[in-house]
Coordinates of N, CA and C and ligand atoms in Angstrom, one line a residue:
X1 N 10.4 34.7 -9.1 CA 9.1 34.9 -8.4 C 8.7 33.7 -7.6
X2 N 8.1 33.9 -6.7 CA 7.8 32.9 -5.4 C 6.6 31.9 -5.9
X3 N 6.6 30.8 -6.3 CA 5.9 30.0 -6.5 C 4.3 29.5 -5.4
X4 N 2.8 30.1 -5.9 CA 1.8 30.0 -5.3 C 2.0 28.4 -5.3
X5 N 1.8 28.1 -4.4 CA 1.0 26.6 -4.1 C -0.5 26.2 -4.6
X6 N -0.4 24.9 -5.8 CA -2.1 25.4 -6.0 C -2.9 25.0 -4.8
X7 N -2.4 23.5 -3.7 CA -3.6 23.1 -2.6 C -2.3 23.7 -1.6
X8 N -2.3 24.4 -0.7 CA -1.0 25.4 0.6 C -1.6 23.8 1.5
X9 N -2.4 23.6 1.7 CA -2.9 22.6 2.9 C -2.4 21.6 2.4
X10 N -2.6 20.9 1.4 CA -1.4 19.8 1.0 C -0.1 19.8 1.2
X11 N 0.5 20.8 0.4 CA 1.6 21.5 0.3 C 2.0 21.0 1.6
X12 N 1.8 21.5 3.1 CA 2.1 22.0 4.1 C 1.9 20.4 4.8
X13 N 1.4 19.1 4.7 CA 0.6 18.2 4.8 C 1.9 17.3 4.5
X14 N 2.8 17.7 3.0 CA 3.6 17.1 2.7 C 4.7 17.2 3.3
X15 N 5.0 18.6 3.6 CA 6.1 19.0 4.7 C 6.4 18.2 5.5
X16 N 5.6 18.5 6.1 CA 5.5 17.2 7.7 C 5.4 15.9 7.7
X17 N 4.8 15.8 6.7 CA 5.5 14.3 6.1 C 6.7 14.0 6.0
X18 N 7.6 14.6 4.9 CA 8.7 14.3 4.8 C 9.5 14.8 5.8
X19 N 9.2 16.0 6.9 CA 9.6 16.5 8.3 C 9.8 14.9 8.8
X20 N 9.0 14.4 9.3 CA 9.0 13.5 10.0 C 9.5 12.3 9.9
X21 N 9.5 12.0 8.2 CA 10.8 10.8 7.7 C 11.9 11.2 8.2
X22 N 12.2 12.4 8.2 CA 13.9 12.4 8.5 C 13.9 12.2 9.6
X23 N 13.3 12.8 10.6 CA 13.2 12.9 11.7 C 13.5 11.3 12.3
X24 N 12.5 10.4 12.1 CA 12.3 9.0 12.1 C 14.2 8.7 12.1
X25 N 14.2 9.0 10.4 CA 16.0 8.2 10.1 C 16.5 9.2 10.8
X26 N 16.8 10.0 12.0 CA 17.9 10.8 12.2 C 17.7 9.4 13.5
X27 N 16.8 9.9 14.4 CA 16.9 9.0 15.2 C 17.1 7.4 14.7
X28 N 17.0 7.0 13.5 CA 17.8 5.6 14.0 C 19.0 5.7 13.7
X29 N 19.5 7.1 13.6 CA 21.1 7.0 13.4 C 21.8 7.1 14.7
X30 N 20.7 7.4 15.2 CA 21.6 7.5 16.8 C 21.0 8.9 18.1
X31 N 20.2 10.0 16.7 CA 19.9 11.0 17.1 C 18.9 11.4 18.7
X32 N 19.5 12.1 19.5 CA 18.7 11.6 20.7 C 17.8 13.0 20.8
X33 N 18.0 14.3 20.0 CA 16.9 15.8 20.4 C 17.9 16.5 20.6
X34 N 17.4 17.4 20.8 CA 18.3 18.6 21.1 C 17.8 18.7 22.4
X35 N 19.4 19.2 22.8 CA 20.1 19.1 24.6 C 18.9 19.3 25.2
X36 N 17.7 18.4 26.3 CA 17.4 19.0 27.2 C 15.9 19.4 26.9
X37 N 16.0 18.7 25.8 CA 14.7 19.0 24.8 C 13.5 17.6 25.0
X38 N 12.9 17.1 24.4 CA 12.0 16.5 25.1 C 11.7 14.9 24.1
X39 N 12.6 15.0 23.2 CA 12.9 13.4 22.4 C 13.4 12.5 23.5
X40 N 12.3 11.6 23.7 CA 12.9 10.3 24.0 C 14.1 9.5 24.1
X41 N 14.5 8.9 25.1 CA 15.5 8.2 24.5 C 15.4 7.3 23.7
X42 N 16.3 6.5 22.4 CA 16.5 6.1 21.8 C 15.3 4.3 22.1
X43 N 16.1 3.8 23.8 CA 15.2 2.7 23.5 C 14.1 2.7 24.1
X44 N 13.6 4.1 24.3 CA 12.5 3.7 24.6 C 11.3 4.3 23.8
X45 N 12.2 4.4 22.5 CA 11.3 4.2 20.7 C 11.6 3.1 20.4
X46 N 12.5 2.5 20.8 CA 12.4 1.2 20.3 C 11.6 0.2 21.1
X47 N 11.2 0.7 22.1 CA 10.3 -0.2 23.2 C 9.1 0.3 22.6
X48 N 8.6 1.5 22.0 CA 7.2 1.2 22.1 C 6.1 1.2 21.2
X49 N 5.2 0.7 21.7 CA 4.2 -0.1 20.8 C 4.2 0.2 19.4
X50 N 4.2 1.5 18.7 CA 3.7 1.8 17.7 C 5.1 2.3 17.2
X51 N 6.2 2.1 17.0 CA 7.6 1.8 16.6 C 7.5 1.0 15.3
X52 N 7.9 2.0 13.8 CA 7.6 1.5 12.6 C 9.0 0.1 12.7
X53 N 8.2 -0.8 12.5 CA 9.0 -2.5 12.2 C 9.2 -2.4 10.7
X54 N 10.6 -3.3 10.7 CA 10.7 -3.6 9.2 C 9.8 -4.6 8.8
X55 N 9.9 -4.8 7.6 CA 9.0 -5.7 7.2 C 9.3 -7.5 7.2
X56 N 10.7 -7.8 8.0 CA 11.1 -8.9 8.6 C 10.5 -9.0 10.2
X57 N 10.1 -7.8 10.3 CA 9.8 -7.6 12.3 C 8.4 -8.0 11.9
X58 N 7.6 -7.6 10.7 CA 6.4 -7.6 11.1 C 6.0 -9.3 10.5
X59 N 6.8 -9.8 9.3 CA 6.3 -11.1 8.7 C 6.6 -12.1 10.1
X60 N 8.0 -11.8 11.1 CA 7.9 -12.6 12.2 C 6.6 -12.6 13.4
X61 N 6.1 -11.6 13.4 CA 5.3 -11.2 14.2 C 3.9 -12.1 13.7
X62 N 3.4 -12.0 12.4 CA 2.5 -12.4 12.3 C 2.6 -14.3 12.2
X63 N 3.7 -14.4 11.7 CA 4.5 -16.4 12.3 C 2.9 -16.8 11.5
X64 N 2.7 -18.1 12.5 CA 1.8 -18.9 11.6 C 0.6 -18.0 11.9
X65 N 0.1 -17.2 10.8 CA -0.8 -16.4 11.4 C -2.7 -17.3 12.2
X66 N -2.9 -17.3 13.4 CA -4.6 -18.0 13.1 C -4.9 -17.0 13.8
X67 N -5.0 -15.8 13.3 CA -6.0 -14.5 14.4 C -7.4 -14.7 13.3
X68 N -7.5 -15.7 12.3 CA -8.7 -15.6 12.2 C -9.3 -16.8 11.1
X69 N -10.3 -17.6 11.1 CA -10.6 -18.8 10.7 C -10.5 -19.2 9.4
X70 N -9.5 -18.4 8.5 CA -8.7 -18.8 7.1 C -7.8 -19.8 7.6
X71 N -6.6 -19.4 8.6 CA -5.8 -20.3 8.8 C -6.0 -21.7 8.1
X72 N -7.0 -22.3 8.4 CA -7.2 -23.8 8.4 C -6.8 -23.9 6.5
X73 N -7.3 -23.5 5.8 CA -7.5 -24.0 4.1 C -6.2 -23.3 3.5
X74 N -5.1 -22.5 4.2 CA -3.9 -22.1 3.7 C -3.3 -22.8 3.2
X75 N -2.5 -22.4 2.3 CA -1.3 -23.6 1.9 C 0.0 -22.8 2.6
X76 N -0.2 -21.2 2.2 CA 1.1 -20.7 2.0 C 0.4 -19.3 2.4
X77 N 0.8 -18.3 3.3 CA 0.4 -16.7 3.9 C 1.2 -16.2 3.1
X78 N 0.5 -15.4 2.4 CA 0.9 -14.3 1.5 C 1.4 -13.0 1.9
X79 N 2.6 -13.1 2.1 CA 2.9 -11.6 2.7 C 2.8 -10.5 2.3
X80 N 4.0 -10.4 1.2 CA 3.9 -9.0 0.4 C 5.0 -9.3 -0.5
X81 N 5.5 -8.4 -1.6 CA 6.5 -9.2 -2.6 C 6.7 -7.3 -3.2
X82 N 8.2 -7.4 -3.0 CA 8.4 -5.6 -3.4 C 9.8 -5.2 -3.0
X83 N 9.8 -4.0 -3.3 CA 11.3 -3.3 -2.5 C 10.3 -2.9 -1.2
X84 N 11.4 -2.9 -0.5 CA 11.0 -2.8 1.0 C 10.7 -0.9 1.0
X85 N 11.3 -0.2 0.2 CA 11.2 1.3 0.1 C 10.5 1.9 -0.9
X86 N 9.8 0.8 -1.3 CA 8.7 1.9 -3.3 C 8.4 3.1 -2.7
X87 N 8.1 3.3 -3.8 CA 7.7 4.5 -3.8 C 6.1 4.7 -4.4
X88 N 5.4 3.0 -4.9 CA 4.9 2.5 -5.6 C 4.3 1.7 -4.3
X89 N 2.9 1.5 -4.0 CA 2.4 0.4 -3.0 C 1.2 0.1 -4.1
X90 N 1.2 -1.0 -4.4 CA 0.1 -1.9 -4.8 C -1.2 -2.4 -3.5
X91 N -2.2 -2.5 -3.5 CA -2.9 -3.5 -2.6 C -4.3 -4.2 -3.7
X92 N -3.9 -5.7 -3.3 CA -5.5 -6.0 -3.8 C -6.1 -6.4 -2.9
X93 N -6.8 -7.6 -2.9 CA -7.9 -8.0 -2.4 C -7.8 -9.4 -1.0
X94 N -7.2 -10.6 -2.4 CA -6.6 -11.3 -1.1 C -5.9 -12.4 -2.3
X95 N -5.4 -13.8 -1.7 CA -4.4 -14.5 -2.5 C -5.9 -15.5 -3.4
X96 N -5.4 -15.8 -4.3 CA -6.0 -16.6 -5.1 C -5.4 -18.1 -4.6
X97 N -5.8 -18.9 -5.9 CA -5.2 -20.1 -5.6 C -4.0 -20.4 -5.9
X98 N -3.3 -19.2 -7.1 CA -1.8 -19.7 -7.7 C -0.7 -18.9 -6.4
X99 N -1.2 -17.9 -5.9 CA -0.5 -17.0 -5.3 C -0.9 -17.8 -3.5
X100 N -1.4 -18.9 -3.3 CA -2.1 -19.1 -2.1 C -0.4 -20.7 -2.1
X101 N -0.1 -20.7 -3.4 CA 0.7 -22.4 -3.3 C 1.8 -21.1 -3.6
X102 N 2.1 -20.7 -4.0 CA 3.1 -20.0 -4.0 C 3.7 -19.1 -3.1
X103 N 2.6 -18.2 -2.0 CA 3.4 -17.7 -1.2 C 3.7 -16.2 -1.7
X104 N 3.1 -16.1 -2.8 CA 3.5 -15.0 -3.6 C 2.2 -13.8 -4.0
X105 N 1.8 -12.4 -4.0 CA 1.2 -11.7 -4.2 C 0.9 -11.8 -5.7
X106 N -0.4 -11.9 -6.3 CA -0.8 -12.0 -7.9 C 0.4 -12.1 -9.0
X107 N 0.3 -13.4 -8.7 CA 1.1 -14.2 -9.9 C 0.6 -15.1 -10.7
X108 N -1.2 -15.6 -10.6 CA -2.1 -15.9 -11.1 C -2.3 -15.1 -12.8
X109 N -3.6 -15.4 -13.1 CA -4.2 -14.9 -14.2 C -4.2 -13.4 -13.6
X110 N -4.8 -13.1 -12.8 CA -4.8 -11.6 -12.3 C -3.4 -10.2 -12.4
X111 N -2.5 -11.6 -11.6 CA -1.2 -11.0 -11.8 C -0.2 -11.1 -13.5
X112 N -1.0 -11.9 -14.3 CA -0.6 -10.9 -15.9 C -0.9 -10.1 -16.0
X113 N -1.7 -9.9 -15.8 CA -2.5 -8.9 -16.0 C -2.2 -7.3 -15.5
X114 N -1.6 -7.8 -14.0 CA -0.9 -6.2 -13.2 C 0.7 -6.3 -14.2
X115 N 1.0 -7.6 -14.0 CA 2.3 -7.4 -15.1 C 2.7 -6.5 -16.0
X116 N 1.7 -6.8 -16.9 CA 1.6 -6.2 -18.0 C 1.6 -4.8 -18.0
X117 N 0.6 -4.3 -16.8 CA 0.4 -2.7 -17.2 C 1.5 -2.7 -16.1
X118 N 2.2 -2.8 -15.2 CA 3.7 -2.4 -15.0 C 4.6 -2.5 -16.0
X119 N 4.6 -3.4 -17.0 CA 5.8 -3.4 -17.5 C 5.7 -1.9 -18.6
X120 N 3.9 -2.0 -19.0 CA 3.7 -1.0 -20.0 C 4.2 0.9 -19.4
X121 N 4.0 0.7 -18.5 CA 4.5 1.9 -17.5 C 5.6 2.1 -17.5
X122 N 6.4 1.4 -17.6 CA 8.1 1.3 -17.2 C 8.6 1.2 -16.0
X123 N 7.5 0.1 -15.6 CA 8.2 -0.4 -13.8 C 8.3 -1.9 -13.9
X124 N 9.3 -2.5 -13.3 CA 9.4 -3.6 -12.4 C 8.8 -4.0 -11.4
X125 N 8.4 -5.1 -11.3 CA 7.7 -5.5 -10.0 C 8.7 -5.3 -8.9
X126 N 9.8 -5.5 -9.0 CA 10.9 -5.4 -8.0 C 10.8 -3.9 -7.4
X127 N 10.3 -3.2 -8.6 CA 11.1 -1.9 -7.4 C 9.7 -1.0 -6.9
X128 N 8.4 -2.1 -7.3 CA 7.1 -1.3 -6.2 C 6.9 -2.4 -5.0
X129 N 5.6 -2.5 -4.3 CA 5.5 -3.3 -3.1 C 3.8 -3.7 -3.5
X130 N 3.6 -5.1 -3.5 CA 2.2 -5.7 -3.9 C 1.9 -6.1 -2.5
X131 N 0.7 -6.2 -1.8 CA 0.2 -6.8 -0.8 C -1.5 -7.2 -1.3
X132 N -1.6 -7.4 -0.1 CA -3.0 -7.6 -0.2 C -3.8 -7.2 0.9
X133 N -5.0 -7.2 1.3 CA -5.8 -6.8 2.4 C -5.8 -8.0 3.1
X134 N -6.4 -9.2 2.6 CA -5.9 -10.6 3.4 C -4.8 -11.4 2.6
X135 N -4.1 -12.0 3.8 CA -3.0 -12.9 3.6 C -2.8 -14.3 3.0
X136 N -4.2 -14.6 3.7 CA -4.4 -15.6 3.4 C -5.6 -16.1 2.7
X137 N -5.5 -17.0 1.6 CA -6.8 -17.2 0.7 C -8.1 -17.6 1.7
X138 N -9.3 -17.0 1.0 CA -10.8 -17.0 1.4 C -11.0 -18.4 0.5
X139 N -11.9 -19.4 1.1 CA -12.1 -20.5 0.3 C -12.8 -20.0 -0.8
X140 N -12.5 -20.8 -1.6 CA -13.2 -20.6 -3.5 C -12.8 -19.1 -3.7
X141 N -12.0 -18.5 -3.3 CA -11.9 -16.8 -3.6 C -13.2 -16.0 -3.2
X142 N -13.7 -16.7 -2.3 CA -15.1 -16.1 -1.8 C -15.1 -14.9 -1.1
X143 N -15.3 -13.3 -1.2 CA -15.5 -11.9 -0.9 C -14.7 -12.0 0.6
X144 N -13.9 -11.4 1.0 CA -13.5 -11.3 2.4 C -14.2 -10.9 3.3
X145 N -14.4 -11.5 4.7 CA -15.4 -11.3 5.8 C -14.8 -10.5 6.4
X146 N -15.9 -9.4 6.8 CA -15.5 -8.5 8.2 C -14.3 -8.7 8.8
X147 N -14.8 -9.8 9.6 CA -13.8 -10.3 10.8 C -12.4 -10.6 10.3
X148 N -12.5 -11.0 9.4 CA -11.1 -11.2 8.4 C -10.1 -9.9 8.3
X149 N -11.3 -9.2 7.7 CA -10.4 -7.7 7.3 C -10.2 -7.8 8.6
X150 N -11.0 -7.4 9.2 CA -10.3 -6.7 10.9 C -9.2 -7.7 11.5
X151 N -8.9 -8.5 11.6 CA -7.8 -9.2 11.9 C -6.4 -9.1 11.1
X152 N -6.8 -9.0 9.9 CA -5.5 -8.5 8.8 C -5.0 -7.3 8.6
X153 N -5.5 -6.3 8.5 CA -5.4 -5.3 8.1 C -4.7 -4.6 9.2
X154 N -4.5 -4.6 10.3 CA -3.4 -4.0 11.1 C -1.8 -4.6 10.4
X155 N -1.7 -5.9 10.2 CA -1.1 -5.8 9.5 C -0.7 -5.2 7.9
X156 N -1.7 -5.0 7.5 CA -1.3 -4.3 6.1 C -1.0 -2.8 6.4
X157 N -1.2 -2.4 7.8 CA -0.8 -1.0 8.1 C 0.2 -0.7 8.6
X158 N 0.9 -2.0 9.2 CA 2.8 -2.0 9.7 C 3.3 -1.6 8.1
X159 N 2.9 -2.7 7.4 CA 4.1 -3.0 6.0 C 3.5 -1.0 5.4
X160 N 2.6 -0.6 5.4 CA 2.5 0.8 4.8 C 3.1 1.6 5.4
X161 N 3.2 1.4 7.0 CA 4.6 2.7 7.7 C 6.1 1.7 7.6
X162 N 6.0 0.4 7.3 CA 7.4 0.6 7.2 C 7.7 0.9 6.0
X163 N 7.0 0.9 4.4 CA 7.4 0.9 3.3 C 7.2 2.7 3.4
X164 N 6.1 3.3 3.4 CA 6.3 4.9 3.9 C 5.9 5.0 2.0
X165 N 5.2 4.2 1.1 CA 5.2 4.2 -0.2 C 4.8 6.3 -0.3
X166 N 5.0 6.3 -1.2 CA 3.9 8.2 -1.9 C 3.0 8.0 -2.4
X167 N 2.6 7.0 -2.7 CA 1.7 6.4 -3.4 C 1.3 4.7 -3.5
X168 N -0.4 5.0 -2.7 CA -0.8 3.7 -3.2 C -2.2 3.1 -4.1
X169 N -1.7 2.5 -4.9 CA -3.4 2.5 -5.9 C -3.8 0.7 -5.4
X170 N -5.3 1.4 -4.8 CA -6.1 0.4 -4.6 C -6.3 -0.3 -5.7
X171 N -6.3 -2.0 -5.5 CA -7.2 -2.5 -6.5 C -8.0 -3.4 -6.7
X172 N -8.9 -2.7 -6.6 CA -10.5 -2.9 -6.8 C -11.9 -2.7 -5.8
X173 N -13.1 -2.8 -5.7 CA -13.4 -2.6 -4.8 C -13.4 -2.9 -3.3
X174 N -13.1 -4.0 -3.2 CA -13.6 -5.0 -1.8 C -11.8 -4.4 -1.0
X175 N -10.7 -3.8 -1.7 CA -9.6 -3.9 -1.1 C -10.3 -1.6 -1.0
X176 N -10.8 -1.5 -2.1 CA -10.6 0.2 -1.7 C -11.9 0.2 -0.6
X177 N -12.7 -0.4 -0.5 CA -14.2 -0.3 0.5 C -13.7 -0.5 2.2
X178 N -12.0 -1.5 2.0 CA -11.6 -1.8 3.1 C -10.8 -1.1 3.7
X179 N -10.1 -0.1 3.0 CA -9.0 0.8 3.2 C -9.9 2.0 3.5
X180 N -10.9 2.2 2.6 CA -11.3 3.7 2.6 C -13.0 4.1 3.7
X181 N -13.1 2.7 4.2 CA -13.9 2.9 4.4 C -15.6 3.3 4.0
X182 N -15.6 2.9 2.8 CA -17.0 3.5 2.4 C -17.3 1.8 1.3
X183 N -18.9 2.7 1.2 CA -19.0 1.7 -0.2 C -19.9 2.1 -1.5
X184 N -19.1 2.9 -1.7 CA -19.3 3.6 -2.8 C -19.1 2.5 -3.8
X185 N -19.6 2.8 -5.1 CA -18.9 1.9 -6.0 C -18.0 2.1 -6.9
X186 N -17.2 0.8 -7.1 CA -15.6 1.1 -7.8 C -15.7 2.1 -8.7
X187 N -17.0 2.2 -9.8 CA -16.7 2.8 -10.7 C -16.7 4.5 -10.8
X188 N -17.0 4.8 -9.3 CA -17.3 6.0 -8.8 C -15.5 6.6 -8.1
X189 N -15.7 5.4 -7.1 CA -14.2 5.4 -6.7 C -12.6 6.0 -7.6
X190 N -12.7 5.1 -8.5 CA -11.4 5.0 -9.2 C -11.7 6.0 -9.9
X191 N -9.9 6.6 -10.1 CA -9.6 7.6 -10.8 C -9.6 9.0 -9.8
X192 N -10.0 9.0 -8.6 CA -10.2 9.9 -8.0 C -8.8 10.0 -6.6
X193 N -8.4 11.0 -6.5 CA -7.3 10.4 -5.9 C -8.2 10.7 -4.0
X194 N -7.4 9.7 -3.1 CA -8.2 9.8 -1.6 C -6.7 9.7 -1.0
X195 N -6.9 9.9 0.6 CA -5.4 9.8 1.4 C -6.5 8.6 2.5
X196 N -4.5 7.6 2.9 CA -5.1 6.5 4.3 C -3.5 7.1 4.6
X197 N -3.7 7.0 5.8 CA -3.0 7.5 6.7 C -2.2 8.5 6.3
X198 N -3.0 9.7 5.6 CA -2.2 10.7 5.0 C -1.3 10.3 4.0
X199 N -1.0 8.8 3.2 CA -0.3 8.7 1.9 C -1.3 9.2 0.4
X200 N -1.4 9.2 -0.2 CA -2.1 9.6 -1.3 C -2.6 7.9 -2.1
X201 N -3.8 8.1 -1.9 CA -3.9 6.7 -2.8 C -4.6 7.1 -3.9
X202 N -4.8 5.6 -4.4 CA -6.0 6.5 -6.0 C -6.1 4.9 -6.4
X203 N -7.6 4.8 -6.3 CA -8.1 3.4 -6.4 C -8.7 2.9 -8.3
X204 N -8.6 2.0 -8.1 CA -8.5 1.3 -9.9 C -9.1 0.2 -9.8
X205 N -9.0 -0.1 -11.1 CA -10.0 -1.9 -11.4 C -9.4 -2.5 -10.5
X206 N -9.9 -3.7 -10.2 CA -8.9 -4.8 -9.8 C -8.2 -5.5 -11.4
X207 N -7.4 -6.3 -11.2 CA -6.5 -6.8 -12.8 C -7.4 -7.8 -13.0
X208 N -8.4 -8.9 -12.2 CA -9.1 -10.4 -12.6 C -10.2 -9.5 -13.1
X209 N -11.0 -8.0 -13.2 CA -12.1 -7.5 -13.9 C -11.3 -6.9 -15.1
X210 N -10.1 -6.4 -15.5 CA -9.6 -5.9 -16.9 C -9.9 -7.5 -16.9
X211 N -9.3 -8.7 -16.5 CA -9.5 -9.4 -17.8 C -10.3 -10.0 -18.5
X212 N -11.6 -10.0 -17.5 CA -12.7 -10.3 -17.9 C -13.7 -8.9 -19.0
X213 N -13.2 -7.8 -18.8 CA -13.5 -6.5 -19.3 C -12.1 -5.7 -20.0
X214 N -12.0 -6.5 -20.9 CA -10.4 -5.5 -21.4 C -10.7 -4.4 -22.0
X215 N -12.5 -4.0 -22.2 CA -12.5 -2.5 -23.1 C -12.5 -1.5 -21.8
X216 N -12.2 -1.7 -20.5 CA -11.9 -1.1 -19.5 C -10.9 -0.7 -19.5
X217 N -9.5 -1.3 -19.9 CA -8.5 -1.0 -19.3 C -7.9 0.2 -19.8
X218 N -8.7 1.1 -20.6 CA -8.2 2.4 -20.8 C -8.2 3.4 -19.5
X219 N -9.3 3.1 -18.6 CA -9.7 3.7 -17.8 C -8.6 3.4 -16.3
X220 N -8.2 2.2 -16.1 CA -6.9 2.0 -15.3 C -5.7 2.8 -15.8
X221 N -5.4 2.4 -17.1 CA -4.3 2.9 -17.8 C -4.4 4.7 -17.4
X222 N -5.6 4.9 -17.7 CA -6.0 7.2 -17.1 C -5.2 7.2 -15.8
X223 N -5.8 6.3 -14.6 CA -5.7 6.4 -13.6 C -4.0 6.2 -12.9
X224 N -3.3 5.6 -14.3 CA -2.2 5.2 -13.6 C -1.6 6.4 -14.2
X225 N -1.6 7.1 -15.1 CA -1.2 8.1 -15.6 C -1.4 9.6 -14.7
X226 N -2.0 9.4 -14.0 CA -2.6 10.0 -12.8 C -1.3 10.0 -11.5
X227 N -1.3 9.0 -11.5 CA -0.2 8.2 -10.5 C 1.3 8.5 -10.9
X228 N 1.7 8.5 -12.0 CA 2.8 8.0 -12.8 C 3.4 9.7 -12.7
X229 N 2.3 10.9 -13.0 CA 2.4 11.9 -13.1 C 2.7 13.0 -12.4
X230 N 2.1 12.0 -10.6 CA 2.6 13.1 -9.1 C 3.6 12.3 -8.8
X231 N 4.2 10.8 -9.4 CA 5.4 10.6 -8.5 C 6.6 11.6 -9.4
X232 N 6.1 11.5 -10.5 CA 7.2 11.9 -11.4 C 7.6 13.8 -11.3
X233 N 6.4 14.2 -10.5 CA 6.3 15.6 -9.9 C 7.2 15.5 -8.6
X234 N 7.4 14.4 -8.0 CA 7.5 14.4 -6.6 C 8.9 13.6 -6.9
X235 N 9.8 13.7 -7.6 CA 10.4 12.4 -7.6 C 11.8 12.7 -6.2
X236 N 11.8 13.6 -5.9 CA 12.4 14.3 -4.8 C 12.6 13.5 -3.2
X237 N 11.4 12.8 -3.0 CA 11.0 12.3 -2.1 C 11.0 10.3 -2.0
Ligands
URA1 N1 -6.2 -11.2 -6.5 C1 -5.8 -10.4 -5.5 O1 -6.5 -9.5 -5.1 N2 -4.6 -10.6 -4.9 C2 -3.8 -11.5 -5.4 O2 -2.7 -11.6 -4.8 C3 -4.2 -12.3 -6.5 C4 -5.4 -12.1 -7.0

C-alpha cells in the first residue's frame, strides 16, 4: 500500500532539496544539462557570486577578518571545527576566552559541557560541524552587537551551503534570535523544531546555562532526542 505522507509539503520541500544536491554534484562532475537545454556552462557557475565555496574558499575569503570592530581584542578567529559534510550543524553564540586563544569552537567550560551530551548521544565531535554566529570574541563575552551579527553571519551562511548539514540545533538564545530572526524567548523557542534556509533546525539551551542550570538539562537532552530521531528517520540523505 502506498504510503500517506504525514506533512506532503515537507515531504515535497525535501525532494527538491535533495533534487538539487545532486544536481549541484552532477555538475561538479563535469555535467553540463541536457543537449540545448538551458544549464549554464560549467565556468560560469564557477564564476558566479553565489557558487557554494568550500569551507577552505570561504575561511580564505574571510583572511584577517576587520569587517567589524572585534578585530582589534582577537587573539585567534574562530572558524568552525567539524566534518566538512555532517549531517549534524551545531551554532552557538560566539568564542569565549579559551576558544578565542585557541582558534577553536567551545572547548571552554561551555564546550564540556556540549561534549558531554555528544558523547552521551553517540557522536563525535569529528563527524558534526560547531560554529558560531561570531568569529571572533566580543570583549568580556559581552552579548553580540547588531553590526557584528550583520557582518558575520554571511559568513555563517557560506559554511551552512557548503556543509548542506539536515540538521541544525541552535544554541541558545542570542545565536537562535540571530538566525531566526525573532525574540521570542529561549524557553519558548527550544524544543520546537523551525527551518533557515529550508534546513531544519531546532533550537536548545546554550551548554554555559546547563552549567550553571543542570536541572535543565533534561530538557536539551528531549530536544536532542527530537534531533537524533529525524536524522535517524532520514539517514538516507
Ligand atoms: N560559547 C559559544 O557560544 N561559543 C563558543 O565557541 C564557546 C562558548
Amino acid at each position: 500500500m502506498q504510503k500517506i505522507p504525514e506533512d506532503p509539503v515537507e515531504e515535497l520541500r525535501e525532494l527538491v532539496d535533495n533534487l538539487s544536491d545532486w544536481l549541484r554534484y552532477q555538475r561538479r562532475l563535469g555535467w553540463r544539462g541536457l543537449p540545448g537545454k538551458v544549464a549554464p556552462p560549467i565556468q560560469d557557475i564557477e564564476k558566479s557570486a553565489d557558487r557554494i565555496l568550500s569551507l577552505e574558499e570561504i575561511r580564505a575569503e574571510m583572511g584577517d577578518c576587520r569587517r567589524c570592530k572585534l578585530y582589534g581584542g582577537r587573539t585567534r578567529l574562530v572558524f568552525g571545527d567539524g566534518a566538512a559534510n555532517a549531517r549534524l550543524m551545531f551554532v552557538g553564540e560566539a568564542p569565549g576566552a579559551d576558544e578565542d586563544k585557541q582558534g577553536v569552537p567551545f572547548v571552554g567550560a561551555a564546550g564540556q559541557v556540549l561534549n558531554n551530551l555528544l558523547s552521551k548521544l553517540g557522536l563525535r565531535r569529528e563527524e558534526v560541524y560547531i560554529a558560531n554566529i561570531l568569529k571572533s570574541r566580543p570583549p568580556g563575552n559581552r552579548d553580540p552587537e547588531a553590526d557584528e551579527i550583520a557582518a558575520c553571519l554571511p559568513f555563517l551562511d557560506k559554511q551552512i551551503k557548503a556543509i548542506r548539514p539536515r540538521v541544525i540545533v541552535i544554541l541558545g538564545r542570542i545565536a537562535a534570535h540571530a538566525l531566526l530572526g525573532t525574540k521570542e524567548p529561549i524557553t519558548q523557542l527550544r524544543g520546537h523544531w523551525q527551518k533557515y534556509h529550508g534546513i531544519r533546525v531546532m533550537p536548545t539551551f546554550h551548554p554555559a546555562y546547563l552549567k550553571r542550570f543542570p536541572l535543565e538539562r533534561h530538557k536539551t537532552w528531549a530536544d536532542m532526542q527530537q534531533v537524533m530521531e529525524y536524522l535517524a528517520d532520514h539517514e538516507e540523505t
